[in-house]
Short mmCIF file of C-alpha atoms in Angstrom, two decimals:
data_model
loop_
_atom_site.label_atom_id
_atom_site.label_comp_id
_atom_site.label_asym_id
_atom_site.label_seq_id
_atom_site.Cartn_x
_atom_site.Cartn_y
_atom_site.Cartn_z
CA MET A 27 -263.73 193.02 -59.72
CA LYS A 28 -260.82 192.26 -61.99
CA LEU A 29 -259.67 194.68 -64.66
CA SER A 30 -256.83 194.49 -67.09
CA ASN A 31 -254.02 197.01 -66.81
CA LYS A 32 -255.11 198.50 -70.12
CA THR A 33 -258.66 199.11 -68.84
CA TYR A 34 -257.37 200.71 -65.64
CA ASP A 35 -254.92 202.89 -67.58
CA THR A 36 -257.73 204.00 -69.90
CA ILE A 37 -259.98 204.98 -66.98
CA LYS A 38 -257.10 206.82 -65.32
CA PHE A 39 -256.27 208.65 -68.56
CA ILE A 40 -259.91 209.75 -68.90
CA ALA A 41 -259.92 211.03 -65.31
CA LEU A 42 -256.77 213.03 -65.95
CA LEU A 43 -258.13 214.40 -69.21
CA ILE A 44 -261.54 215.56 -67.95
CA ALA A 45 -260.21 218.29 -65.61
CA PRO A 46 -258.44 220.24 -68.37
CA ILE A 47 -261.53 219.83 -70.57
CA ALA A 48 -263.68 221.33 -67.81
CA THR A 49 -261.30 224.28 -67.55
CA PHE A 50 -261.36 224.76 -71.32
CA VAL A 51 -265.17 224.63 -71.41
CA ALA A 52 -265.37 227.08 -68.50
CA ALA A 53 -263.20 229.53 -70.44
CA LEU A 54 -265.33 229.18 -73.59
CA VAL A 55 -268.55 229.56 -71.64
CA ASP A 56 -267.28 232.80 -70.15
CA ILE A 57 -265.90 234.14 -73.43
CA TRP A 58 -268.88 233.25 -75.61
CA GLY A 59 -271.67 233.54 -73.05
CA ILE A 60 -272.90 230.01 -73.73
CA PRO A 61 -276.27 229.36 -72.08
CA TYR A 62 -276.30 226.93 -69.15
CA GLY A 63 -272.54 227.25 -69.01
CA SER A 64 -272.20 226.83 -65.28
CA GLN A 65 -274.38 223.72 -65.40
CA ILE A 66 -272.27 222.25 -68.20
CA VAL A 67 -269.01 222.92 -66.35
CA ALA A 68 -270.43 221.59 -63.08
CA THR A 69 -271.56 218.40 -64.83
CA ILE A 70 -268.15 217.85 -66.40
CA SER A 71 -266.46 218.49 -63.05
CA ALA A 72 -268.81 216.10 -61.25
CA LEU A 73 -268.04 213.44 -63.84
CA ASP A 74 -264.33 213.99 -63.23
CA VAL A 75 -264.78 213.58 -59.48
CA PHE A 76 -266.70 210.34 -60.04
CA VAL A 77 -264.13 208.88 -62.45
CA GLY A 78 -261.28 209.98 -60.15
CA ALA A 79 -262.94 208.24 -57.21
CA LEU A 80 -263.38 205.14 -59.36
CA VAL A 81 -259.65 205.17 -60.13
CA VAL A 82 -258.83 205.35 -56.40
CA VAL A 83 -261.20 202.47 -55.59
CA LEU A 84 -259.82 200.31 -58.39
CA LYS A 85 -256.23 201.03 -57.31
CA THR A 86 -257.08 200.12 -53.71
CA ILE A 87 -258.66 196.83 -54.80
CA TYR A 88 -255.68 196.07 -57.01
CA ASP A 89 -253.21 196.76 -54.20
CA LYS A 90 -255.14 194.56 -51.75
CA ASN A 91 -255.27 191.69 -54.25
CA LYS A 92 -251.55 192.09 -54.91
CA GLU A 93 -250.75 191.81 -51.18
CA VAL A 94 -252.77 188.59 -50.84
CA LYS A 95 -250.80 186.78 -53.52
#
């Protein structure tokens, strides 16, 4: 799979942005007593783990392709 640097940087930025969003949502859920709050925070956190893993996989593929050249 070949991605441009811009695409990779965008995915990485999203991964780095999701964790603070999850923390912010967790605080609001607790403050306002939002229903299904723990499920919402868990879903956002799971999404962050997935995107973070995707970043690691893409970086590994990129590094291997760079070594071959």
